[in-house]
Coordinates of N, CA and C in Angstrom, one line a residue:
Chain A
A1 N 13.8 -107.1 -60.1 CA 13.6 -108.1 -61.1 C 15.3 -109.1 -60.3
Q2 N 14.4 -110.0 -60.8 CA 16.0 -111.1 -60.8 C 16.5 -111.1 -62.0
T3 N 17.9 -111.7 -61.8 CA 18.9 -112.1 -63.4 C 19.3 -113.0 -62.8
V4 N 20.1 -113.7 -63.4 CA 20.5 -115.4 -63.6 C 22.3 -114.9 -65.1
T5 N 23.0 -114.7 -63.8 CA 24.3 -115.2 -65.1 C 25.5 -116.2 -64.8
Q6 N 26.0 -116.5 -65.8 CA 26.9 -117.1 -66.5 C 27.6 -116.8 -67.3
S7 N 28.9 -117.0 -66.0 CA 29.8 -115.8 -66.7 C 30.9 -116.8 -67.3
Q8 N 30.7 -117.7 -68.2 CA 31.6 -118.5 -68.6 C 31.0 -119.2 -69.7
P9 N 31.7 -118.7 -71.5 CA 30.7 -118.5 -72.5 C 30.4 -120.2 -72.7
E10 N 32.5 -120.1 -72.6 CA 32.6 -121.6 -73.6 C 33.6 -122.5 -72.0
M11 N 34.1 -123.6 -72.6 CA 34.0 -125.2 -71.6 C 34.5 -125.4 -72.4
S12 N 35.7 -126.3 -72.0 CA 35.7 -127.3 -72.9 C 36.5 -128.8 -71.9
V13 N 37.0 -130.2 -72.0 CA 37.0 -131.4 -71.2 C 37.2 -132.0 -71.5
Q14 N 38.6 -132.9 -71.7 CA 38.4 -133.8 -72.2 C 37.6 -135.0 -71.0
E15 N 37.6 -135.9 -72.3 CA 36.2 -136.8 -72.2 C 36.8 -137.5 -70.6
A16 N 35.8 -138.1 -69.8 CA 35.9 -138.5 -68.4 C 36.3 -137.5 -67.3
E17 N 36.4 -137.1 -67.5 CA 37.4 -135.7 -66.8 C 35.6 -134.9 -65.7
T18 N 36.4 -134.5 -65.3 CA 35.2 -133.4 -64.6 C 35.4 -131.9 -64.4
V19 N 34.2 -131.7 -64.9 CA 33.8 -130.4 -65.2 C 32.5 -129.0 -64.3
T20 N 33.2 -128.1 -64.3 CA 32.2 -127.2 -63.2 C 31.7 -125.9 -63.9
L21 N 30.2 -126.0 -63.9 CA 30.0 -125.1 -64.7 C 29.1 -123.6 -63.7
S22 N 29.8 -122.4 -63.2 CA 29.4 -121.5 -62.7 C 28.0 -121.3 -63.0
C23 N 27.0 -120.6 -61.8 CA 25.9 -119.7 -62.5 C 25.4 -119.1 -61.0
T24 N 25.4 -117.5 -60.9 CA 24.9 -117.3 -60.3 C 24.0 -116.6 -60.6
Y25 N 22.9 -115.7 -59.2 CA 21.4 -114.7 -59.7 C 21.5 -114.0 -58.5
D26 N 20.5 -113.3 -59.1 CA 20.0 -112.5 -58.4 C 18.7 -112.3 -57.0
T27 N 18.2 -112.3 -56.5 CA 16.8 -112.2 -55.8 C 16.6 -112.2 -54.4
S28 N 15.7 -110.7 -54.8 CA 15.4 -110.4 -52.8 C 14.5 -111.2 -52.2
E29 N 13.9 -112.6 -53.2 CA 13.1 -114.2 -52.5 C 13.7 -114.9 -51.8
N30 N 12.9 -115.5 -50.6 CA 13.7 -116.7 -50.3 C 13.4 -118.0 -50.7
N31 N 12.0 -117.8 -51.4 CA 11.3 -119.3 -52.2 C 11.3 -119.0 -53.3
Y32 N 12.2 -120.2 -54.1 CA 12.3 -119.9 -54.9 C 12.9 -121.0 -55.5
Y33 N 13.5 -121.6 -57.0 CA 13.6 -122.6 -57.7 C 14.4 -122.5 -58.1
L34 N 16.0 -123.5 -58.6 CA 16.9 -123.6 -59.4 C 17.2 -124.5 -60.3
F35 N 17.6 -124.1 -61.2 CA 17.1 -125.9 -63.0 C 18.6 -125.4 -63.5
W36 N 19.2 -126.4 -63.6 CA 20.2 -126.2 -65.0 C 19.5 -127.6 -66.2
Y37 N 19.1 -126.6 -67.4 CA 18.7 -127.0 -68.6 C 20.3 -127.4 -69.3
K38 N 19.5 -128.4 -70.3 CA 21.1 -129.3 -71.6 C 20.2 -128.8 -72.9
Q39 N 21.2 -127.8 -73.6 CA 20.6 -127.9 -75.0 C 22.1 -128.7 -76.3
P40 N 21.4 -130.1 -76.9 CA 22.0 -130.4 -77.5 C 22.0 -129.6 -78.9
P41 N 23.3 -130.2 -79.5 CA 22.4 -129.0 -81.0 C 20.9 -129.8 -81.5
S42 N 20.6 -130.1 -81.1 CA 19.4 -130.6 -81.7 C 17.8 -129.9 -81.3
R43 N 19.3 -128.9 -80.5 CA 18.2 -127.9 -79.7 C 17.2 -128.2 -78.8
Q44 N 16.7 -129.4 -78.2 CA 15.7 -129.4 -77.5 C 16.3 -129.9 -76.0
M45 N 15.6 -128.6 -75.8 CA 15.8 -128.4 -73.9 C 15.5 -129.4 -73.2
I46 N 16.7 -130.2 -72.4 CA 16.3 -131.1 -71.2 C 16.5 -131.1 -70.3
L47 N 16.2 -131.3 -69.1 CA 16.2 -130.8 -67.3 C 17.2 -131.9 -67.4
V48 N 18.4 -130.7 -66.0 CA 19.6 -131.5 -66.3 C 18.9 -132.0 -65.1
I49 N 19.2 -131.1 -63.8 CA 18.8 -130.9 -62.4 C 18.3 -130.0 -61.6
R50 N 17.3 -130.1 -60.6 CA 16.7 -128.9 -59.7 C 17.5 -128.8 -58.9
Q51 N 17.0 -127.7 -57.8 CA 17.0 -127.5 -56.9 C 16.2 -126.6 -55.8
E52 N 15.8 -127.4 -55.2 CA 14.6 -125.9 -54.2 C 15.1 -125.5 -53.0
A53 N 15.4 -124.1 -53.1 CA 15.8 -123.0 -52.2 C 15.8 -123.9 -50.7
Y54 N 14.8 -124.4 -50.5 CA 14.4 -124.1 -49.3 C 15.3 -125.4 -48.2
K55 N 15.8 -126.4 -49.0 CA 16.5 -127.5 -49.5 C 18.2 -127.2 -49.4
Q56 N 19.0 -127.6 -48.3 CA 20.3 -127.4 -47.8 C 20.9 -127.9 -48.3
Q57 N 20.4 -129.0 -48.6 CA 21.3 -130.5 -49.3 C 21.1 -129.8 -50.6
N58 N 22.4 -130.5 -51.6 CA 22.5 -130.2 -52.6 C 22.1 -132.1 -53.6
A59 N 21.2 -130.9 -54.7 CA 21.2 -132.2 -55.4 C 21.6 -132.7 -56.4
T60 N 21.9 -134.5 -56.4 CA 22.3 -135.0 -57.5 C 21.4 -135.6 -58.4
E61 N 21.8 -135.9 -59.1 CA 21.5 -137.0 -60.4 C 22.2 -137.6 -61.3
N62 N 22.2 -139.2 -60.6 CA 23.7 -139.8 -61.6 C 24.8 -138.7 -61.6
R63 N 25.3 -138.4 -62.8 CA 27.0 -137.8 -62.5 C 26.6 -136.3 -62.6
F64 N 25.5 -136.0 -62.6 CA 25.5 -134.3 -61.9 C 25.1 -134.3 -60.6
S65 N 25.6 -132.8 -60.6 CA 25.5 -132.4 -58.5 C 25.6 -131.1 -59.0
V66 N 24.7 -130.4 -57.9 CA 25.1 -129.2 -57.8 C 25.7 -128.6 -56.8
N67 N 26.5 -127.7 -56.6 CA 27.3 -126.8 -55.2 C 25.8 -125.9 -55.3
F68 N 24.7 -126.0 -54.5 CA 24.0 -124.5 -54.1 C 24.4 -123.8 -52.9
Q69 N 25.3 -122.1 -52.6 CA 25.6 -121.9 -51.9 C 24.7 -120.5 -51.4
K70 N 23.5 -120.4 -51.0 CA 22.3 -120.0 -51.6 C 22.7 -118.7 -50.3
A71 N 23.5 -118.2 -49.6 CA 24.1 -117.0 -49.5 C 25.1 -116.0 -50.4
A72 N 26.1 -117.0 -50.9 CA 26.4 -116.2 -52.1 C 25.5 -116.0 -53.1
K73 N 24.0 -116.6 -53.1 CA 23.2 -116.9 -54.8 C 24.5 -117.6 -56.2
S74 N 24.8 -119.2 -55.6 CA 25.8 -119.1 -56.1 C 24.6 -120.5 -56.4
F75 N 25.3 -121.2 -57.7 CA 24.7 -122.8 -58.2 C 25.1 -123.5 -59.3
S76 N 26.4 -123.8 -59.1 CA 27.4 -124.8 -60.0 C 27.1 -126.2 -60.2
L77 N 27.7 -126.6 -61.6 CA 26.6 -127.6 -62.1 C 28.4 -128.2 -61.7
K78 N 28.4 -129.6 -61.5 CA 29.3 -130.7 -61.5 C 29.1 -131.5 -61.9
I79 N 29.9 -131.6 -63.8 CA 29.6 -133.2 -64.3 C 30.4 -133.7 -64.2
S80 N 30.9 -135.0 -63.4 CA 31.9 -136.5 -63.6 C 31.5 -137.1 -64.4
D81 N 33.0 -137.3 -64.8 CA 33.2 -139.0 -65.9 C 32.3 -138.7 -66.7
S82 N 32.7 -136.5 -67.4 CA 32.4 -136.5 -68.4 C 31.8 -137.1 -69.8
Q83 N 30.8 -137.4 -71.2 CA 30.7 -137.8 -71.6 C 30.7 -137.4 -72.9
L84 N 31.0 -137.9 -74.6 CA 30.5 -137.0 -75.5 C 29.5 -136.1 -75.6
G85 N 28.4 -137.2 -74.9 CA 27.0 -136.3 -74.9 C 26.7 -135.9 -74.1
D86 N 27.2 -135.7 -73.7 CA 27.5 -134.2 -72.4 C 27.6 -132.8 -73.6
T87 N 28.3 -133.1 -74.4 CA 28.6 -131.9 -75.6 C 27.4 -131.1 -75.1
A88 N 26.9 -130.1 -75.2 CA 25.4 -129.4 -75.2 C 26.3 -127.6 -74.8
M89 N 24.9 -126.6 -74.6 CA 24.8 -125.5 -74.5 C 24.3 -126.4 -72.9
Y90 N 24.7 -125.3 -71.7 CA 24.1 -125.6 -70.9 C 23.5 -123.9 -70.1
F91 N 22.2 -124.3 -69.5 CA 21.2 -122.9 -68.9 C 21.3 -123.1 -67.5
C92 N 21.4 -122.4 -66.5 CA 20.9 -122.4 -65.4 C 20.0 -121.3 -65.6
A93 N 18.3 -122.0 -64.7 CA 17.7 -120.9 -64.4 C 17.0 -121.5 -63.2
F94 N 16.0 -119.7 -63.3 CA 15.9 -119.0 -61.8 C 13.7 -119.6 -61.9
S95 N 13.1 -119.7 -61.1 CA 11.6 -119.2 -61.0 C 11.2 -118.9 -59.9
F96 N 10.5 -118.5 -59.1 CA 9.8 -118.6 -58.2 C 8.8 -119.5 -57.6
N97 N 8.5 -119.1 -56.4 CA 7.5 -120.6 -55.7 C 6.4 -120.6 -56.3
F98 N 5.5 -119.3 -56.2 CA 4.1 -118.7 -56.3 C 3.6 -118.8 -57.4
G99 N 3.1 -119.3 -57.9 CA 2.1 -119.4 -58.7 C 2.5 -118.3 -60.8
N100 N 4.5 -119.0 -60.1 CA 4.5 -117.3 -61.4 C 5.4 -118.8 -63.0
E101 N 5.2 -119.1 -63.2 CA 6.1 -120.1 -64.6 C 7.0 -119.9 -64.9
K102 N 7.3 -118.3 -64.9 CA 8.0 -117.9 -65.4 C 9.5 -118.2 -65.7
L103 N 10.0 -119.0 -66.5 CA 11.9 -119.0 -66.0 C 12.9 -118.0 -66.4
T104 N 13.5 -117.7 -66.1 CA 14.8 -117.0 -65.8 C 15.6 -117.2 -66.3
F105 N 16.5 -117.4 -67.6 CA 17.7 -118.3 -68.0 C 18.7 -117.1 -67.9
G106 N 19.9 -117.8 -67.6 CA 21.3 -117.4 -67.9 C 21.4 -117.5 -69.5
T107 N 22.8 -116.4 -69.9 CA 23.1 -116.7 -71.3 C 24.1 -118.3 -71.8
G108 N 23.9 -119.2 -70.7 CA 24.9 -120.5 -71.4 C 26.2 -120.5 -71.3
T109 N 26.1 -121.9 -70.9 CA 27.4 -122.1 -71.3 C 27.7 -123.0 -72.3
R110 N 28.6 -122.7 -73.2 CA 28.5 -123.7 -74.3 C 29.8 -124.9 -73.8
L111 N 29.3 -125.8 -73.3 CA 30.8 -127.1 -73.0 C 30.8 -128.8 -74.3
T112 N 32.3 -128.5 -74.4 CA 32.5 -129.5 -75.5 C 33.0 -130.3 -74.8
I113 N 33.3 -131.7 -74.8 CA 33.8 -132.9 -74.6 C 34.7 -132.6 -75.7
I114 N 36.0 -133.1 -75.1 CA 37.0 -133.7 -76.7 C 37.5 -135.3 -76.4
P115 N 37.0 -136.1 -77.2 CA 37.2 -137.1 -77.3 C 38.9 -137.2 -77.1
Chain B
K1 N 4.3 -141.7 -71.7 CA 3.9 -140.5 -71.9 C 4.7 -139.6 -73.3
A2 N 3.9 -139.1 -74.6 CA 4.4 -138.8 -75.3 C 4.9 -136.8 -74.8
G3 N 6.1 -136.7 -75.5 CA 6.5 -135.8 -74.6 C 5.7 -134.1 -75.0
V4 N 6.8 -133.0 -75.1 CA 5.6 -131.4 -75.8 C 6.1 -131.5 -76.7
T5 N 5.2 -131.3 -78.0 CA 5.1 -131.1 -79.5 C 4.9 -129.9 -79.8
Q6 N 5.8 -129.8 -80.8 CA 5.4 -128.6 -81.5 C 5.2 -128.3 -83.1
T7 N 4.8 -128.0 -84.1 CA 4.5 -127.7 -85.4 C 3.9 -126.0 -85.6
P8 N 4.9 -125.7 -86.8 CA 6.0 -126.7 -87.8 C 7.5 -126.9 -87.0
R9 N 8.0 -127.6 -87.7 CA 9.8 -127.4 -86.9 C 10.3 -126.3 -87.7
Y10 N 10.2 -125.9 -88.2 CA 10.6 -124.7 -89.6 C 10.3 -123.9 -90.7
L11 N 10.0 -122.6 -90.4 CA 9.0 -122.1 -90.9 C 9.7 -120.8 -91.8
I12 N 9.2 -120.6 -93.0 CA 10.2 -119.2 -93.6 C 9.4 -118.6 -94.0
K13 N 9.0 -117.3 -93.9 CA 8.5 -115.9 -94.5 C 8.7 -114.5 -94.4
T14 N 8.1 -113.9 -95.0 CA 8.9 -112.5 -95.6 C 8.0 -111.9 -95.0
R15 N 8.9 -110.3 -94.5 CA 8.6 -109.3 -93.4 C 6.7 -108.9 -94.2
G16 N 6.4 -108.3 -93.4 CA 5.3 -108.2 -93.3 C 3.7 -110.0 -93.1
Q17 N 3.9 -110.5 -92.8 CA 3.4 -111.4 -92.7 C 3.0 -112.0 -91.3
Q18 N 1.9 -112.6 -91.1 CA 2.5 -113.2 -89.8 C 2.0 -115.3 -90.4
V19 N 2.2 -115.2 -88.5 CA 2.7 -116.7 -88.5 C 2.0 -117.3 -86.7
T20 N 1.8 -118.2 -87.3 CA 1.2 -119.3 -86.3 C 2.1 -120.5 -85.6
L21 N 2.1 -120.3 -84.2 CA 3.1 -121.4 -83.8 C 1.9 -122.5 -83.1
S22 N 2.3 -124.0 -83.0 CA 1.3 -124.6 -82.8 C 2.0 -125.5 -81.6
C23 N 1.8 -125.6 -80.4 CA 2.6 -126.2 -79.3 C 1.2 -127.6 -78.3
S24 N 2.2 -128.7 -78.2 CA 0.3 -129.7 -77.8 C 1.5 -130.3 -76.0
P25 N 1.4 -130.0 -75.6 CA 2.0 -129.7 -74.0 C 2.1 -131.9 -73.6
I26 N 2.9 -132.1 -72.5 CA 2.3 -133.4 -71.9 C 0.9 -133.2 -71.7
S27 N 0.5 -134.6 -72.1 CA -1.3 -135.3 -71.6 C -1.1 -135.3 -69.9
G28 N -2.2 -134.3 -69.3 CA -2.2 -133.6 -68.0 C -1.8 -132.8 -67.6
H29 N -0.8 -131.9 -68.2 CA -0.7 -130.5 -68.3 C -1.4 -129.9 -68.5
R30 N -1.8 -128.9 -68.0 CA -2.1 -127.4 -68.2 C -2.0 -126.2 -68.2
S31 N -0.3 -125.9 -68.0 CA -0.2 -124.4 -68.3 C 1.5 -124.7 -69.1
V32 N 1.0 -124.1 -70.2 CA 2.1 -123.9 -71.5 C 2.8 -122.4 -71.6
S33 N 3.9 -122.7 -71.4 CA 4.7 -121.4 -71.9 C 5.2 -121.2 -73.1
W34 N 5.4 -120.1 -73.3 CA 6.6 -120.2 -74.1 C 8.1 -119.1 -74.6
Y35 N 8.7 -119.5 -75.0 CA 10.2 -118.6 -75.2 C 10.6 -118.5 -76.3
Q36 N 11.2 -117.2 -76.3 CA 12.0 -116.8 -77.9 C 13.2 -116.8 -77.4
Q37 N 13.5 -117.9 -78.2 CA 15.8 -117.9 -78.1 C 16.4 -117.0 -79.5
T38 N 17.3 -116.1 -79.3 CA 17.9 -116.3 -80.1 C 19.4 -115.5 -79.5
P39 N 20.2 -115.3 -80.5 CA 21.7 -115.4 -80.5 C 21.5 -114.1 -79.8
G40 N 21.2 -113.2 -79.7 CA 21.8 -111.7 -79.3 C 21.2 -111.9 -77.8
Q41 N 19.9 -111.8 -78.0 CA 19.2 -111.7 -76.6 C 18.3 -112.7 -76.0
G42 N 19.0 -114.7 -76.3 CA 19.5 -115.1 -75.3 C 18.0 -116.3 -75.0
L43 N 17.8 -116.4 -74.4 CA 15.9 -117.1 -74.1 C 14.9 -116.0 -73.0
Q44 N 14.1 -115.6 -74.0 CA 13.0 -114.8 -73.3 C 11.4 -115.5 -73.3
F45 N 10.7 -114.9 -72.1 CA 10.0 -115.8 -71.5 C 8.5 -114.7 -72.8
L46 N 8.4 -115.5 -73.2 CA 6.9 -115.0 -74.1 C 5.7 -114.6 -73.1
F47 N 4.9 -115.3 -72.5 CA 4.1 -115.3 -71.9 C 3.6 -117.1 -71.7
E48 N 2.9 -117.4 -71.2 CA 2.2 -118.1 -70.1 C 1.0 -118.5 -69.7
Y49 N -0.1 -119.7 -70.1 CA -1.5 -119.8 -70.4 C -1.6 -121.1 -69.6
F50 N -2.3 -121.0 -68.8 CA -3.1 -121.2 -67.2 C -4.8 -121.6 -68.2
S51 N -5.3 -123.0 -68.4 CA -6.7 -123.4 -68.0 C -7.6 -121.9 -69.3
E52 N -6.9 -121.9 -69.9 CA -7.3 -120.9 -71.4 C -7.1 -119.7 -70.9
T53 N -6.3 -119.2 -70.6 CA -6.3 -117.9 -69.9 C -5.2 -117.1 -69.8
Q54 N -4.5 -116.3 -70.6 CA -2.9 -115.9 -70.1 C -2.5 -115.2 -68.6
R55 N -1.4 -115.9 -68.0 CA -1.7 -115.5 -66.5 C -0.4 -114.5 -66.5
N56 N 1.0 -114.9 -67.5 CA 1.7 -114.7 -67.2 C 2.4 -113.4 -68.9
K57 N 2.7 -112.4 -68.6 CA 3.3 -112.3 -70.1 C 5.4 -111.1 -69.6
G58 N 5.6 -111.7 -70.8 CA 7.2 -111.0 -71.2 C 7.2 -109.4 -71.3
N59 N 7.8 -109.6 -71.5 CA 8.6 -107.6 -72.5 C 8.1 -108.0 -74.1
F60 N 7.3 -107.8 -74.2 CA 7.7 -107.9 -76.3 C 6.0 -107.5 -76.8
P61 N 6.2 -106.9 -78.4 CA 5.2 -105.9 -78.0 C 3.6 -106.5 -78.1
G62 N 3.0 -105.9 -78.6 CA 1.5 -107.0 -79.2 C 1.3 -107.3 -79.8
R63 N 2.0 -107.4 -81.2 CA 2.5 -108.5 -82.3 C 2.0 -110.2 -82.3
F64 N 3.5 -110.0 -80.5 CA 3.1 -111.3 -80.1 C 1.6 -111.6 -79.6
S65 N 0.9 -112.6 -79.6 CA -0.2 -112.7 -78.8 C -0.3 -114.6 -78.8
G66 N -1.0 -115.0 -78.0 CA -1.0 -116.6 -78.1 C -2.6 -117.4 -77.5
R67 N -3.2 -117.6 -77.3 CA -3.8 -118.4 -76.9 C -4.0 -120.2 -76.3
Q68 N -5.2 -120.2 -75.5 CA -4.9 -121.5 -74.9 C -6.4 -122.6 -75.3
F69 N -6.4 -123.5 -75.6 CA -7.9 -124.5 -76.0 C -7.7 -125.3 -75.2
S70 N -9.1 -125.5 -74.5 CA -9.3 -126.6 -73.6 C -8.7 -127.7 -73.5
N71 N -8.4 -128.0 -74.5 CA -7.6 -129.6 -74.7 C -6.5 -128.7 -74.0
S72 N -5.8 -128.1 -73.6 CA -4.5 -126.8 -73.4 C -3.3 -127.2 -73.9
R73 N -3.8 -127.7 -75.7 CA -2.8 -126.9 -76.9 C -2.5 -125.6 -76.4
S74 N -1.9 -125.3 -77.2 CA -2.0 -123.6 -77.6 C -1.6 -123.2 -79.1
E75 N -1.4 -121.7 -79.1 CA -0.9 -121.7 -80.6 C -0.2 -119.9 -79.9
M76 N 0.5 -119.5 -80.2 CA 1.5 -118.3 -80.6 C 1.1 -117.5 -81.7
N77 N 1.3 -116.5 -82.4 CA 0.1 -115.4 -83.3 C 1.0 -114.5 -83.8
V78 N 2.3 -114.2 -84.1 CA 3.0 -113.1 -85.1 C 2.5 -112.4 -85.8
S79 N 1.6 -111.6 -85.9 CA 1.5 -110.7 -86.8 C 3.0 -109.6 -87.4
T80 N 2.6 -109.0 -88.8 CA 3.7 -108.0 -89.0 C 4.9 -108.5 -89.3
L81 N 5.9 -109.3 -88.9 CA 6.8 -110.1 -88.8 C 7.7 -108.9 -89.1
E82 N 8.5 -109.1 -88.8 CA 10.1 -108.5 -88.3 C 10.9 -109.2 -88.6
L83 N 12.1 -108.9 -90.0 CA 12.9 -109.2 -89.4 C 13.9 -110.1 -87.9
G84 N 13.8 -109.5 -87.1 CA 14.4 -109.8 -86.0 C 13.3 -110.4 -85.2
D85 N 12.3 -110.9 -85.8 CA 11.3 -111.8 -85.1 C 11.9 -113.5 -85.3
S86 N 12.6 -113.5 -86.4 CA 14.0 -114.5 -86.9 C 14.1 -115.3 -85.5
A87 N 14.0 -116.7 -84.9 CA 14.5 -117.2 -83.6 C 14.1 -118.5 -83.6
L88 N 14.0 -119.2 -82.2 CA 13.3 -120.9 -81.6 C 12.7 -120.1 -80.9
Y89 N 11.1 -120.4 -81.6 CA 10.3 -120.2 -80.5 C 10.1 -121.6 -79.5
L90 N 10.2 -121.6 -78.1 CA 10.3 -122.7 -77.9 C 8.4 -122.8 -76.9
C91 N 8.0 -124.0 -76.8 CA 7.1 -123.9 -76.0 C 7.5 -125.2 -74.5
A92 N 6.7 -124.9 -73.7 CA 6.8 -125.8 -72.3 C 5.8 -126.0 -71.6
S93 N 5.9 -127.0 -70.8 CA 4.9 -127.4 -70.3 C 5.3 -128.2 -68.9
S94 N 4.4 -127.6 -68.2 CA 4.3 -128.2 -66.5 C 2.2 -128.1 -66.3
L95 N 2.8 -129.3 -65.3 CA 1.3 -129.5 -64.7 C 0.4 -128.6 -64.0
D96 N 0.8 -127.4 -63.3 CA -0.5 -126.6 -62.6 C 0.5 -125.0 -62.7
G97 N 1.2 -124.8 -63.4 CA 1.8 -124.0 -63.4 C 2.6 -123.1 -62.3
R98 N 2.5 -123.9 -61.6 CA 3.1 -123.4 -60.4 C 4.9 -123.5 -60.7
G99 N 5.2 -122.6 -59.6 CA 7.0 -122.0 -60.2 C 7.3 -123.1 -59.8
K100 N 7.0 -124.0 -58.8 CA 8.3 -125.2 -58.3 C 8.1 -126.5 -59.3
E101 N 7.2 -126.2 -59.9 CA 7.3 -127.8 -61.2 C 8.4 -127.1 -62.5
T102 N 8.8 -128.6 -62.8 CA 9.8 -128.4 -64.1 C 8.8 -128.4 -65.0
Q103 N 9.5 -127.2 -65.8 CA 8.8 -127.5 -67.6 C 9.7 -128.1 -68.5
Y104 N 8.4 -128.9 -68.9 CA 9.5 -129.7 -70.0 C 9.0 -129.3 -71.1
F105 N 10.4 -129.0 -72.3 CA 10.3 -128.2 -73.6 C 10.1 -128.9 -75.1
G106 N 9.5 -128.6 -75.7 CA 9.2 -129.2 -77.4 C 10.8 -129.5 -77.5
P107 N 10.0 -129.4 -79.4 CA 11.7 -129.6 -79.6 C 12.4 -128.3 -80.3
G108 N 11.0 -127.2 -80.1 CA 10.9 -125.6 -80.5 C 10.2 -125.8 -81.8
T109 N 9.9 -124.9 -83.1 CA 10.0 -124.0 -84.4 C 10.9 -123.2 -84.4
R110 N 11.8 -122.9 -85.9 CA 12.7 -122.4 -86.0 C 11.8 -121.3 -87.4
L111 N 11.8 -120.2 -86.9 CA 10.4 -119.3 -87.6 C 12.2 -117.9 -88.6
L112 N 11.9 -118.9 -89.8 CA 13.6 -117.2 -90.3 C 12.7 -116.5 -91.7
V113 N 13.1 -115.6 -91.4 CA 11.6 -113.7 -91.8 C 12.8 -113.3 -92.6
L114 N 12.6 -113.2 -93.9 CA 13.6 -112.6 -94.7 C 12.8 -110.9 -95.5

């Protein structure tokens, strides 16, 4: 069974600074997908960024980028120029490629952006 | 396009009762998944439906059940409620349910069991 580990329960950073959230996972499969979801206080889960395991290039989405290290099974999220609206729980998640819709989530990192 | 909607948003029940939660996926999405979120256990997969068939099921007791209608709307039911069923229940939809597709989540239903 695959597992997802987020070792930082809480983090805080000053507004406009850069912060990196860590995520490691364990799977014996070679073809899979990784996601970062954000859950603000409103509780709505919002996709931040996704990465296909077969792609070596790291995904980027505006201020958000990932550092995907497949051999190390590491998938960290970097938030640049952090904004107050980035305050949320961030979840790392994993899914297989083949017909399996299940997302396996990490335990989350609570990120607070300090004005 | 409208996003995933869930009703009701909040619910209070007592132990032993049953509850039905509803989820309407994004238009055109045929796969609906359900997750339970609690402070202790985090986010856990309940089940996934595609074309009115349950394709995948998490490790939950039989008190948790669901179904999907021909318009892709889904309901989940919890019978004989226990205090531990208090949670945020999240529904997510995707196009065809393949693992590579992004799941889009609804706002959730917060269930409190007294």
